[in-house]
């Protein structure tokens, strides 16, 4: 499952960096998008919640395998802090390719790291309590903006970046961007951890319970969206055609992950799990290669996409002096990039290129378990 979403993830990042309109237009803006562009972005919404949820599940399975609370707590704490360091170094440079590090982006890797740190402090709690806290966060964090008090108050300035995206200038020309507010994503990690014991069940039981959870999640999503009052900051509206109205209905908020967003995409995850659990074929074996080395894959794919971007804009006649870094990723201010069909071709090529690299690294990790630092990459 993790391998599937990691393959899809590359499509989103190739589009982010290379598509002609990715700098100037949102692919989910129904006033400017096309159905193909909308679904190119929408399908990749599956990636982050599944990636985060299964990080919690992996932490549970590791905890069970170790059978040692103190050791598991130390490992989660160190791994969580390490992921935050990796986010602000290797990942941030891969995203921006800015030697000045003018933007520090708190993104999905740091959100998982934060979740691991908090989870390490909660390991003594019963699974039901951990899962209950996670569900409470998922179902209630959309209420955070309703907390009383002026937006300019110190309390709100300190609190809200944990619940909602924001940008905080600091130093000389530096900017801290909270892309993945950690509290909502913490809820997903905690639920993933508490759900870990389901993954230890017999295959037929797993498939049945995954199907039931998936159907319940999707049903709750449909009810909430039809009511159109709570669960997402972006209510759906009637559009120019019935199809675009449908797009508005499923166009849910990822930043932060709303309740509707979580119900829809985690529901889809459980439905997929119910179908692939216990299945053995060559296609799933291929996806598992990517899923076994998630952090390694996540880091190096940025270092492939970005040089591809530079090669394309140089081929289009731009000079290095015209490159604009920061939120432009190095792209010039003038029109640049490639059409969507080229984005898809490059996505496939990069995923194929990464396969032998991930397969080699996965095998290397398996054969060198005595090398402890490999557990962190």
XYZ file of C-alpha atoms in Angstrom:
377
model
C 0.000 0.000 0.000
C 2.813 2.361 0.868
C 4.581 1.533 -2.384
C 1.444 2.344 -4.388
C 1.059 5.813 -2.892
C 4.776 6.536 -3.203
C 4.598 5.821 -6.921
C 1.607 8.192 -7.191
C 3.432 10.806 -5.097
C 6.108 11.334 -7.740
C 3.405 12.388 -10.214
C 2.402 15.244 -7.913
C 5.944 16.461 -7.411
C 6.796 16.287 -11.109
C 3.655 18.329 -11.791
C 4.540 20.786 -9.001
C 7.960 21.538 -10.456
C 7.449 21.099 -14.188
C 3.885 21.755 -15.352
C 3.443 25.011 -17.261
C 0.839 26.471 -14.869
C 1.936 24.925 -11.572
C 3.507 28.173 -10.333
C 0.606 30.446 -11.259
C -2.568 28.345 -10.899
C -4.018 25.801 -8.506
C -4.922 22.500 -10.213
C -8.048 22.275 -8.050
C -9.305 25.792 -8.825
C -12.531 24.996 -10.667
C -12.444 28.379 -12.408
C -9.235 27.578 -14.280
C -8.545 23.831 -14.117
C -9.475 21.021 -16.473
C -10.859 17.636 -15.355
C -7.584 15.908 -16.297
C -5.480 18.403 -14.357
C -7.901 18.304 -11.408
C -7.728 14.523 -11.088
C -3.951 14.551 -11.604
C -3.760 16.527 -8.385
C -6.763 14.962 -6.624
C -5.569 11.354 -6.878
C -2.278 12.320 -5.253
C -4.196 13.504 -2.165
C -4.202 9.812 -1.274
C -0.442 9.857 -0.679
C 0.102 11.934 2.464
C -2.652 10.491 4.704
C -1.745 6.916 3.732
C 1.975 7.600 4.193
C 1.370 9.165 7.621
C -1.182 6.539 8.738
C 1.115 3.656 7.792
C 4.019 5.361 9.567
C 1.988 4.957 12.738
C 1.177 1.351 11.821
C 4.855 0.615 11.158
C 5.715 2.097 14.560
C 3.220 -0.287 16.181
C 4.572 -3.347 14.357
C 8.112 -2.364 15.334
C 6.969 -1.914 18.944
C 5.416 -5.404 18.943
C 8.503 -6.987 17.366
C 10.862 -5.379 19.869
C 8.743 -6.257 22.884
C 10.659 -3.619 24.824
C 8.919 -0.370 25.733
C 12.059 1.549 26.702
C 13.908 0.570 23.542
C 10.903 1.407 21.364
C 10.509 4.772 23.070
C 14.157 5.670 22.490
C 13.998 4.572 18.873
C 10.817 6.550 18.150
C 12.191 9.643 19.880
C 15.507 9.503 18.007
C 13.845 8.688 14.706
C 11.338 11.513 15.162
C 14.043 14.084 15.854
C 16.111 12.695 12.982
C 13.194 13.076 10.558
C 12.773 16.721 11.555
C 16.498 17.312 10.910
C 16.249 15.510 7.554
C 13.266 17.672 6.578
C 15.096 20.940 7.132
C 18.309 19.764 5.423
C 18.216 17.073 2.738
C 14.514 17.369 1.897
C 14.311 21.174 1.977
C 17.314 21.485 -0.292
C 15.864 18.854 -2.629
C 12.587 20.785 -2.828
C 14.025 24.274 -3.304
C 17.631 23.717 -4.494
C 18.391 27.010 -2.769
C 21.909 27.164 -1.315
C 20.818 30.128 0.820
C 18.060 28.112 2.529
C 15.764 31.146 2.450
C 12.675 28.967 3.032
C 12.374 26.367 5.779
C 9.383 24.169 4.984
C 7.788 22.056 7.709
C 6.348 19.350 5.480
C 5.257 15.725 5.674
C 8.568 14.258 6.897
C 8.758 16.735 9.786
C 5.086 16.108 10.590
C 5.812 12.379 10.894
C 8.872 13.183 13.004
C 6.777 15.331 15.330
C 4.224 12.523 15.531
C 6.894 9.985 16.453
C 8.221 12.225 19.229
C 4.749 12.619 20.749
C 3.977 8.927 20.232
C 7.174 7.971 22.070
C 5.763 9.727 25.143
C 2.440 7.882 24.861
C 3.593 4.267 24.542
C 2.472 3.343 28.051
C -1.104 4.285 27.239
C -3.573 1.583 26.165
C -4.122 1.295 22.412
C -7.761 2.340 22.809
C -6.698 5.555 24.497
C -4.094 6.342 21.820
C -6.611 5.604 19.074
C -9.290 7.616 20.871
C -7.018 10.650 21.124
C -6.181 10.310 17.430
C -9.855 10.116 16.434
C -10.685 13.084 18.666
C -8.030 15.156 16.891
C -9.234 14.107 13.420
C -12.896 14.850 14.215
C -12.389 18.097 16.151
C -9.320 19.963 14.870
C -11.450 21.865 12.345
C -12.827 23.733 15.366
C -9.417 25.290 16.129
C -10.148 28.574 14.279
C -13.167 29.050 16.586
C -10.978 29.304 19.701
C -11.858 32.716 21.204
C -9.391 35.567 21.216
C -7.950 38.067 18.729
C -5.865 36.663 15.877
C -3.034 39.010 16.870
C -2.800 37.614 20.408
C 0.369 35.807 21.434
C -1.715 32.730 22.297
C -3.166 32.518 18.773
C 0.190 33.236 17.118
C 1.845 30.399 19.038
C -1.082 27.951 18.872
C -2.447 28.235 15.343
C 0.700 27.126 13.420
C 0.185 23.726 15.087
C -3.302 23.530 13.537
C -3.203 25.506 10.281
C -0.683 26.461 7.572
C 1.164 29.722 7.890
C 4.371 31.597 7.155
C 6.613 33.215 9.766
C 9.463 35.539 8.703
C 12.648 35.343 10.764
C 16.269 36.426 10.551
C 17.365 38.308 7.464
C 15.119 37.343 4.578
C 14.319 33.890 5.966
C 10.854 32.361 6.022
C 9.508 29.462 8.045
C 6.538 27.855 6.270
C 4.225 25.543 8.180
C 3.032 23.374 5.321
C 1.894 20.366 7.362
C 0.480 21.603 10.687
C 1.566 18.839 13.088
C -1.532 18.373 15.278
C -3.973 17.199 12.569
C -1.340 14.832 11.147
C -0.559 13.604 14.664
C -4.163 12.420 14.854
C -3.647 10.287 11.747
C -0.398 8.797 13.112
C -2.038 7.899 16.430
C -4.974 6.213 14.692
C -2.515 4.361 12.430
C -0.609 3.154 15.492
C -3.760 2.003 17.262
C -4.956 0.248 14.093
C -1.690 -1.678 13.932
C -3.080 -4.694 15.733
C -5.580 -5.187 12.906
C -2.643 -5.887 10.605
C -1.738 -8.875 12.788
C -5.065 -10.587 12.209
C -5.614 -13.538 9.887
C -5.919 -12.469 6.226
C -9.649 -13.075 5.755
C -10.452 -11.189 8.966
C -8.239 -8.312 7.888
C -9.922 -8.042 4.506
C -13.364 -8.036 6.123
C -12.572 -5.395 8.734
C -10.694 -3.191 6.236
C -13.722 -3.309 3.918
C -16.081 -2.414 6.755
C -13.943 0.517 7.922
C -13.559 1.767 4.357
C -17.305 1.689 3.713
C -18.107 3.406 7.025
C -15.511 6.134 6.327
C -16.830 6.825 2.826
C -20.426 6.862 4.102
C -19.545 9.379 6.826
C -17.765 11.495 4.220
C -20.864 11.516 1.979
C -23.141 12.472 4.877
C -20.864 15.304 6.013
C -20.432 16.694 2.500
C -24.161 16.589 1.771
C -24.831 18.479 5.000
C -22.108 20.924 3.862
C -21.778 22.576 7.242
C -18.893 20.946 9.133
C -15.868 18.861 8.265
C -14.192 21.033 5.645
C -13.301 24.694 5.343
C -14.277 24.653 1.651
C -18.031 24.002 1.202
C -19.050 22.529 -2.143
C -21.112 24.708 -4.455
C -23.189 24.295 -7.589
C -20.968 24.823 -10.625
C -21.453 25.487 -14.341
C -22.127 21.789 -15.046
C -23.174 18.807 -12.953
C -19.728 17.268 -13.473
C -17.980 20.355 -12.097
C -20.432 20.314 -9.190
C -19.245 16.765 -8.506
C -15.642 18.023 -8.626
C -16.577 20.693 -6.083
C -18.120 18.003 -3.869
C -14.942 15.917 -3.768
C -12.595 18.917 -3.653
C -11.669 18.705 0.036
C -9.006 20.532 2.039
C -5.579 18.983 2.537
C -3.883 21.894 4.365
C -4.682 21.069 7.120
C -6.254 17.660 6.417
C -9.925 18.274 7.125
C -12.237 15.672 8.615
C -13.822 15.184 5.181
C -10.374 14.778 3.622
C -9.378 12.128 6.183
C -12.639 10.197 5.876
C -12.483 10.148 2.079
C -8.856 9.239 1.516
C -8.329 6.963 4.499
C -11.595 5.324 3.491
C -10.179 4.737 0.005
C -7.012 3.347 1.609
C -8.985 0.792 3.620
C -10.988 -0.237 0.561
C -7.738 -0.784 -1.357
C -6.248 -2.714 1.557
C -9.293 -4.980 1.622
C -8.620 -5.896 -2.001
C -4.824 -6.309 -1.978
C -4.389 -7.922 1.445
C -3.020 -11.430 0.971
C -2.725 -11.040 -2.816
C 0.582 -12.108 -4.363
C 1.402 -11.062 -7.918
C 4.284 -9.464 -9.760
C 2.681 -6.015 -9.814
C 2.337 -5.825 -6.028
C 5.858 -7.186 -5.650
C 7.094 -4.284 -7.750
C 5.234 -1.703 -5.645
C 6.566 -3.322 -2.452
C 10.116 -2.542 -3.614
C 9.345 1.167 -3.302
C 7.370 0.733 -0.075
C 10.242 -0.977 1.763
C 12.575 2.033 1.517
C 10.218 5.015 1.983
C 12.573 7.686 3.323
C 15.387 6.769 0.930
C 12.939 6.935 -1.991
C 11.403 10.194 -0.766
C 14.736 11.984 -0.509
C 16.372 10.885 -3.755
C 13.325 11.453 -5.988
C 13.672 15.204 -5.362
C 17.308 15.036 -6.480
C 16.184 13.517 -9.769
C 13.189 15.774 -10.490
C 15.038 19.030 -9.861
C 17.957 18.411 -12.269
C 15.354 17.335 -14.855
C 13.662 20.715 -14.321
C 16.938 22.589 -14.844
C 17.698 20.603 -17.994
C 14.273 21.442 -19.436
C 14.399 25.174 -18.767
C 17.951 25.351 -20.140
C 16.727 23.512 -23.253
C 13.906 26.080 -23.503
C 16.531 28.792 -23.849
C 16.758 30.249 -20.361
C 20.076 31.093 -18.727
C 21.100 30.158 -15.171
C 21.071 33.869 -14.334
C 17.316 33.837 -15.003
C 16.604 31.063 -12.512
C 14.394 32.234 -9.637
C 14.613 30.092 -6.519
C 12.354 29.993 -3.488
C 8.721 29.374 -4.377
C 9.619 29.259 -8.097
C 11.810 26.164 -7.534
C 14.424 27.730 -9.820
C 12.056 28.391 -12.710
C 12.355 31.787 -14.449
C 9.623 34.397 -14.175
C 8.795 33.978 -17.857
C 6.574 31.129 -19.044
C 8.347 27.779 -18.778
C 7.721 24.121 -18.040
C 6.019 21.314 -19.946
C 2.504 20.236 -20.850
C 0.624 17.715 -18.754
C 1.220 14.767 -21.097
C 4.973 15.343 -20.764
C 4.555 15.431 -16.978
C 3.060 11.939 -17.163
C 5.886 10.634 -19.355
C 8.520 12.051 -17.012
C 6.697 10.623 -13.994
C 6.755 7.129 -15.475
C 10.412 7.475 -16.477
C 11.497 8.630 -13.001
C 9.567 5.847 -11.235
C 11.137 3.251 -13.558
C 14.586 4.764 -12.986
C 14.126 4.540 -9.219
C 13.124 0.866 -9.253
C 16.596 -0.748 -9.493
C 18.008 1.816 -7.056
C 15.312 1.064 -4.452
C 15.639 -2.671 -5.039
C 19.393 -2.509 -4.473
C 19.042 -0.401 -1.325
C 16.292 -2.599 0.096
C 18.459 -5.681 -0.436
C 21.466 -3.912 1.080
C 19.468 -3.020 4.213
C 18.210 -6.593 4.510
C 21.734 -8.010 4.270
C 23.324 -5.498 6.658
C 20.976 -5.364 9.634
C 23.976 -4.963 11.896
C 24.503 -1.454 10.467
C 22.236 0.477 12.820
C 22.175 3.811 10.958
C 20.446 2.100 8.019
C 17.322 1.845 10.202
C 17.030 5.634 9.989
C 17.107 5.909 6.162
